[in-house]
Structures are given as structure tokens and as C-alpha cells.
Short mmCIF file of C-alpha atoms in Angstrom, two decimals:
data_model
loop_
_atom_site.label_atom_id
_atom_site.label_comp_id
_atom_site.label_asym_id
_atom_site.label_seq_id
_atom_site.Cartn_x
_atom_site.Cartn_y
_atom_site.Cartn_z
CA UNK B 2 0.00 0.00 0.00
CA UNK B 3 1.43 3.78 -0.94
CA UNK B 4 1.82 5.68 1.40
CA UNK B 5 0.64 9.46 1.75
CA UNK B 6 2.70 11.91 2.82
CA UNK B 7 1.69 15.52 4.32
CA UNK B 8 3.59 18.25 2.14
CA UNK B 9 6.56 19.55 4.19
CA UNK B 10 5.13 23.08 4.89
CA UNK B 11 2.16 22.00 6.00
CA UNK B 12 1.42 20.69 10.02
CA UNK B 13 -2.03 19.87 10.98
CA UNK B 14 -2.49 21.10 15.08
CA UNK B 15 -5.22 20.17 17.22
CA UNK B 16 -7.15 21.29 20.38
CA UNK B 17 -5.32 24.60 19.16
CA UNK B 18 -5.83 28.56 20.25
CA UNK B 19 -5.10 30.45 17.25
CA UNK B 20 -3.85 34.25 17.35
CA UNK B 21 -4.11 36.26 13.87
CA UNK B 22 -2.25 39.24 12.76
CA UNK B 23 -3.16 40.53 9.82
CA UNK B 24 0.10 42.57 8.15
CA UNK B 25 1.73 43.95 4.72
CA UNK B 26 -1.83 42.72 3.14
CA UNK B 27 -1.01 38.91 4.42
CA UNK B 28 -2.44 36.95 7.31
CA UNK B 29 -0.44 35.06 10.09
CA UNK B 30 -1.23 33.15 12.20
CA UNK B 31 1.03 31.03 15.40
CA UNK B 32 -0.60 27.88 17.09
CA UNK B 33 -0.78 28.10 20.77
CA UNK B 34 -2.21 26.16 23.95
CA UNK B 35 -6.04 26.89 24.93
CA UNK B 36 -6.35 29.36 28.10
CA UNK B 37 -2.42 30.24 27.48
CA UNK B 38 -2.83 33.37 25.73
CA UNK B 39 -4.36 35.28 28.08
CA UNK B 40 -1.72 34.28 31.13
CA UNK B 41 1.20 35.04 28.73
CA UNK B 42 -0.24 38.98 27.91
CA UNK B 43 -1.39 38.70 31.69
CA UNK B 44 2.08 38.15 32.83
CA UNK B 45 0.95 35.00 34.94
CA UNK B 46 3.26 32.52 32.45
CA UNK B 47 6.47 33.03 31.54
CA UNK B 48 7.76 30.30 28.94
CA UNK B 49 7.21 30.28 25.99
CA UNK B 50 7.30 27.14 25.23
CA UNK B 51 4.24 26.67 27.29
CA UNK B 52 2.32 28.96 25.32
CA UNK B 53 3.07 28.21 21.56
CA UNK B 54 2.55 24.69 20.04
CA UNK B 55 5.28 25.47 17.79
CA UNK B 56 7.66 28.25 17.30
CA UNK B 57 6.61 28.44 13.63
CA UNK B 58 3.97 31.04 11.59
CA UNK B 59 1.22 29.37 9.58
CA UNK B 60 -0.49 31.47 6.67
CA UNK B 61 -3.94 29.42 8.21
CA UNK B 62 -3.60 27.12 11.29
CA UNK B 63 -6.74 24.91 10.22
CA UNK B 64 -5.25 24.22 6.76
CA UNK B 65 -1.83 23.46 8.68
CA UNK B 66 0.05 25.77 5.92
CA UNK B 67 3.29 27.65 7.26
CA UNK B 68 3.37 31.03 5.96
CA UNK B 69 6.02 31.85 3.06
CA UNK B 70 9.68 33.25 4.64
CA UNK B 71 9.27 35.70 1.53
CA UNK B 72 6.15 37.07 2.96
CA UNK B 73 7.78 37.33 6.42
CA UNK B 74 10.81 39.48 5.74
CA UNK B 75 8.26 41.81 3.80
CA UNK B 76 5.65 42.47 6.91
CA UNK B 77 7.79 42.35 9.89
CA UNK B 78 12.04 43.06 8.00
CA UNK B 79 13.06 39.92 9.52
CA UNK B 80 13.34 36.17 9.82
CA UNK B 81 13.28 35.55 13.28
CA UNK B 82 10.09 33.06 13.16
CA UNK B 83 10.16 32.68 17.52
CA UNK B 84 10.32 36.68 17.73
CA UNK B 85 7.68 37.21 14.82
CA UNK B 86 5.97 34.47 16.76
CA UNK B 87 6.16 37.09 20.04
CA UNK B 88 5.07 39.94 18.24
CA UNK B 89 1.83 38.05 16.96
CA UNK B 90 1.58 36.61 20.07
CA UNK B 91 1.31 40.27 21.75
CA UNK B 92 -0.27 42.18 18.85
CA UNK B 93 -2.34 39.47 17.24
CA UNK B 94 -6.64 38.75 18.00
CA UNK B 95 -6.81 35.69 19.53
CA UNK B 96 -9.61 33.70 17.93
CA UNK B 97 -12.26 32.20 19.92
CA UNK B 98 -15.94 31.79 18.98
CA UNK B 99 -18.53 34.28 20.24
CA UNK B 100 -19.97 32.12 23.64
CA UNK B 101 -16.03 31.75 24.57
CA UNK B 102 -15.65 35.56 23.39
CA UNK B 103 -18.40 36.64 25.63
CA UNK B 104 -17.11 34.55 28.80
CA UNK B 105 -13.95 36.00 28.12
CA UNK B 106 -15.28 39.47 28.44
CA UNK B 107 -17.42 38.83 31.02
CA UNK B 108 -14.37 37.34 33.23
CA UNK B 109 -12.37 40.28 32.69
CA UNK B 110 -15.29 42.86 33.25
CA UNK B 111 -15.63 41.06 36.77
CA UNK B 112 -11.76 41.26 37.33
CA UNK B 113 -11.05 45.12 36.67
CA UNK B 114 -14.36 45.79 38.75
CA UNK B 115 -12.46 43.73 41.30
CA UNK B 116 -9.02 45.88 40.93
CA UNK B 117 -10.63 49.05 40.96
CA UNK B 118 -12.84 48.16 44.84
CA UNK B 119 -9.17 47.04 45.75
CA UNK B 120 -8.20 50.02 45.27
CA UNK B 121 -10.58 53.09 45.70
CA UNK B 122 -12.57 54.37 48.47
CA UNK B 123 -15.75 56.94 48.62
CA UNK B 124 -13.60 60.30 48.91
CA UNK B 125 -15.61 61.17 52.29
CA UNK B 126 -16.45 58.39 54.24
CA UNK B 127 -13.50 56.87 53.04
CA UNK B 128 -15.15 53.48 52.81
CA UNK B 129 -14.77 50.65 50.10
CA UNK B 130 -17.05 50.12 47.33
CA UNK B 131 -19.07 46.61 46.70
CA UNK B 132 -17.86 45.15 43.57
CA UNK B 133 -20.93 45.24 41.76
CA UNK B 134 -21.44 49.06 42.51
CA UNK B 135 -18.11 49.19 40.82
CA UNK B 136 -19.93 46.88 37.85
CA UNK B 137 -22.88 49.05 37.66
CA UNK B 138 -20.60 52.43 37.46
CA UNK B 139 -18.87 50.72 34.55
CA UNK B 140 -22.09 49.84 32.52
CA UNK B 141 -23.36 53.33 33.24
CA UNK B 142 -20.18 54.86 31.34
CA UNK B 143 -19.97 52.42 29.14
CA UNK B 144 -16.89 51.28 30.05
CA UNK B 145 -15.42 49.28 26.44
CA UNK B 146 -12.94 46.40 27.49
CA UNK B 147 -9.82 46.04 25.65
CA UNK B 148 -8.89 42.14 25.31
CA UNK B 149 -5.07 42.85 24.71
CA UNK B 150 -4.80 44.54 28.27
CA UNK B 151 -4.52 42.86 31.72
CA UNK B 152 -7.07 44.01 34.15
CA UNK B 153 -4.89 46.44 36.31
CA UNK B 154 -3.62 48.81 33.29
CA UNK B 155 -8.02 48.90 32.90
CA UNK B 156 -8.48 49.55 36.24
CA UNK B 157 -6.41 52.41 36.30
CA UNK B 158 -8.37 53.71 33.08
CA UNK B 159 -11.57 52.94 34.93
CA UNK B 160 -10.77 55.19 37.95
CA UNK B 161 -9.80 57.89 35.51
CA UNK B 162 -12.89 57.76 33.66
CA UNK B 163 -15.25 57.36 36.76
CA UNK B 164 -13.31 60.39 37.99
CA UNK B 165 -13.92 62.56 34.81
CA UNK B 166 -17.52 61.38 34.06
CA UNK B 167 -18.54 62.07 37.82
CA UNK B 168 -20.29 58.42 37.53
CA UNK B 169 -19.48 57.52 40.86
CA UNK B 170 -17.50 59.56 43.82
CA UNK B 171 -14.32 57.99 44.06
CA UNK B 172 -10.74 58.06 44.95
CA UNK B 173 -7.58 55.71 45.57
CA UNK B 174 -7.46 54.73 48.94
CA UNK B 175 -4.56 56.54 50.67
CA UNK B 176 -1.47 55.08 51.80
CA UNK B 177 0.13 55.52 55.25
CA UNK B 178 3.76 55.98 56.09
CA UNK B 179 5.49 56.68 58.37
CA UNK B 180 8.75 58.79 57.98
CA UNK B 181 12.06 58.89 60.27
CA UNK B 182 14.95 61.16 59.45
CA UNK B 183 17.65 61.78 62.50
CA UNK B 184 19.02 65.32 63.32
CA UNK B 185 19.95 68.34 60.67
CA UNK B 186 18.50 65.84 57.90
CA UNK B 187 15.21 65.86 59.54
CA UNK B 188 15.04 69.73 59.24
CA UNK B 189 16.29 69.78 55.33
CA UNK B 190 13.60 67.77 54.26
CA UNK B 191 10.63 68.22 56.36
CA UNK B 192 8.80 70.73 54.12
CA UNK B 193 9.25 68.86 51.03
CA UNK B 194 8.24 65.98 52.80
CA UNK B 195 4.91 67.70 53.82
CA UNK B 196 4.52 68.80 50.21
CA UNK B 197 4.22 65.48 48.90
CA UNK B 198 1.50 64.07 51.66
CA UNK B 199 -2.07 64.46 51.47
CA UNK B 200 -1.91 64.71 55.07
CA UNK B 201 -0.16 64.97 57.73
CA UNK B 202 -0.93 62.42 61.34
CA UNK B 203 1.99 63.22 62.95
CA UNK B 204 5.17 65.66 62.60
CA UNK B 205 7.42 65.76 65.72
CA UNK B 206 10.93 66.91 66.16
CA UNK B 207 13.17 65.80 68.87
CA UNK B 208 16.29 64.36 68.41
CA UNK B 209 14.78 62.91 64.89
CA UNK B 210 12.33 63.72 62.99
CA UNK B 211 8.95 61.36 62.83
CA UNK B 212 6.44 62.48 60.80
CA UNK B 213 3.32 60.14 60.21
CA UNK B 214 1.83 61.10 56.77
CA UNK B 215 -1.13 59.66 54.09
CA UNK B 216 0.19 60.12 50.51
CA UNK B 217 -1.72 58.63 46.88
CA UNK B 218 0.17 55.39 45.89
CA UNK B 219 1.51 56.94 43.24
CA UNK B 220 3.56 59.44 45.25
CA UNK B 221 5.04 56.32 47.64
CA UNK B 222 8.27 56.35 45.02
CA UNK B 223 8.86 60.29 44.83
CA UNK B 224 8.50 59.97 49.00
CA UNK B 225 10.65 56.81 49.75
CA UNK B 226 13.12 58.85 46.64
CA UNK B 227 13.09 61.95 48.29
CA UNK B 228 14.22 60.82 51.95
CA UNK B 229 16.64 58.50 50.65
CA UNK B 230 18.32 61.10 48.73
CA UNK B 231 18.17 64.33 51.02
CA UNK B 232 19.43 62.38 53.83
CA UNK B 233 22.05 60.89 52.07
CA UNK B 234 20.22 56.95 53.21
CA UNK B 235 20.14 57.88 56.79
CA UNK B 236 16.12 58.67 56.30
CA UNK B 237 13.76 55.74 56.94
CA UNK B 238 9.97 55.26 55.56
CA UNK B 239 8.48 52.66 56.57
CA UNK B 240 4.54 51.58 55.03
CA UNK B 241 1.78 50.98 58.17
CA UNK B 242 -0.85 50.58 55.88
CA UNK B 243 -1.01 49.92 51.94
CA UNK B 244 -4.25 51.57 51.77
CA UNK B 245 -6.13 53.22 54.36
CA UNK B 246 -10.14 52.48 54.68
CA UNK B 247 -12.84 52.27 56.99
CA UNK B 248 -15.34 49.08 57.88
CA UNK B 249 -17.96 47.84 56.11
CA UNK B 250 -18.64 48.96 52.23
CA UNK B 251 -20.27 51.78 50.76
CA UNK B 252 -23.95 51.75 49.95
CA UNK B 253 -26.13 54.00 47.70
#
């Protein structure tokens, strides 16, 4: 009996993920492990190896046909097939069918929800909000998910939005520090220091100085920067709390 064999630039892959990027008028496509996608742009896995099936671009998965090394150098000026591979992999769509696509979106709509109640507080009371308030707030706004970012970087975009749109009162929850700097130090760098916080607990001047100060997350860097440098490393800030609320949740 002949026997048949399968062409050498074809590869037929199955229980596949396929990510598309359509460039230079051609379409590629890599091969990679179901539920992988998402952990590699997410950060969560690491190897490669664990996320494509091969380190090779097809011109169509399905069909199994590799794409043409002509058409490569012509879209992305090189043939580097496990770096192409990377840039589909981060720039691609990853194909899924509309119930999976809808899951998808609903999974991530819960998770930046989730990020942004770890984070923010109602600027008064200074209390946490309920995760579905934060749900409802996005809805309201209409708050369009982007599948190529991880939930944090949306989060961030979601407090900026909620902010600008006045859909719901909210801030980030504050962070507390506290601040020691010993002797002529403590008096070079106490009025920047006071600058920079949102405000001030405690600022006492002894032999050191302690101060005791709530400052945005954001600042922590420019603080913990600040002391180092001013007091030549002798300064100490040290975090009590890495966000600052009060019990129980916010209502309406």
C-alpha cells in the first residue's frame, strides 16, 4: 500500500488557540495552547514554550500551511520566526468563537471591577465600594474592554474615567507611612516631605524627625526617593498601611 505523505510546509495542530495578525496585506497566524494566551499577555506565564505549540507562523492554522519566509521578511524586515511568533503573540486577535468571546469578556469585566474596589474608596467616608457598585458604574459609562490589556492597566483607566464622568464619587485609597529622618536631615527635608502628603498624622521633632503622613500610591516612590536622597540613606519610611479604609462597604 502507498503511502501518503503531508507536504513539508504544512502541520495539521489540534485542540489549538489560534492568534491572527493581519500585516503587509497577508495573514499570520502562530498555534498556541487553549487558556495560554491570556496568562502570557497577563504576565501570569512566563515560557514560551508553554504557550506556543510550535515556534513556527502558519499562513492558516486549520489548513496546517506555514506562511512563506518571503512574505515574512516583507511584513515584519526579519526572519526571526520565535520573535515574529512574540510579536503576533502580543499584537495578534486571539480567535475564539462568540460564547467563549463573551465569557472571556465577562471574566475580565468582573476582574477590573475587582481591581478598581481594591483600590478606591468613597472620597468622604472613606469606605470601600461593593464590587458590583463598581460593575454598575462601569455599565453606566460604558466602560469598552480592551482584550489585549490585563485588568490592572483597565483599572487604572476605569478610575480615571469614573473620575472625569462624575459616575461615581471615588478616589484611591490613601497610603500611610510613616517617615524617620535623624538630626539636621530631619530639618532639610521636612517641608518637602509635607509637600508630597495628602496629610499629615503626625510631625514631631526631637532628636529625629517622625512624621506620620497619608500620601496617593503613586507618590510612595517620589516619598521613599526623596528621603533617601536628602538624607544621604540615613532617612527611613516605613509603610503601616497599603491603603487606608474604613469598615464595612459603601452603599447608595
Amino acid at each position: 500500500m502507498s503511502k501518503i505523505n503531508q507536504p513539508t510546509n504544512q502541520k495539521r495542530l489540534t485542540n489549538v488557540a489560534v492568534v491572527r495578525l493581519k500585516k503587509a496585506g497577508k495573514r499570520f497566524e502562530i498555534a498556541c495552547y487553549p487558556n495560554k494566551v491570556t496568562q502570557w499577555r497577563n504576565k501570569i506565564e512566563t515560557d514560551i514554550d508553554e504557550v506556543l505549540q510550535t515556534q513556527k507562523v502558519f499562513s492558516n492554522v486549520s489548513k496546517g500551511e506555514f506562511a512563506k519566509m518571503a512574505d515574512l521578511k516583507k511584513a515584519f524586515d526579519m526572519d526571526d520566526e520565535p520573535e515574529i511568533c512574540k510579536l503576533i503573540l502580543s499584537k495578534g486577535e486571539l480567535q475564539v468563537s462568540e460564547k467563549e468571546r463573551a465569557a472571556q469578556l465577562d471574566g475580565m469585566f468582573r476582574d477590573i471591577a475587582t481591581v478598581v474596589a481594591d483600590k478606591c474608596v468613597h472620597p468622604v467616608t472613606k469606605r470601600p465600594y461593593p464590587v458590583t457598585m463598581i460593575e454598575k458604574s462601569m455599565r453606566a459609562m460604558h466602560f469598552s474592554i480592551k482584550p489585549t490589556k490585563n485588568a490592572k492597566q483597565q483599572a487604572l483607566e476605569v478610575i480615571k474615567q469614573l473620575k472625569e464622568t462624575e459616575t461615581l464619587e471615588i478616589q484611591r485609597a490613601h497610603m500611610k507611612l510613616r517617615i524617620t529622618v535623624p538630626g539636621n536631615e530631619g530639618k532639610r527635608v521636612r517641608e518637602s516631605i509635607r509637600k508630597l502628603a495628602l496629610q499629615v498624622d503626625e510631625d514631631t521633632f526631637d532628636d529625629d524627625l517622625e512624621m506620620t503622613i497619608l500620601v496617593d500610591p503613586g507618590s510612595y516612590r517620589e516619598v521613599s526617593d526623596l528621603v533617601s536622597v536628602q538624607t544621604r540613606g540615613k532617612g527611613q519610611v516605613d509603610m503601616i498601611s497599603l491603603k487606608e479604609v474604613q469598615e464595612g462597604e459603601e452603599t447608595l
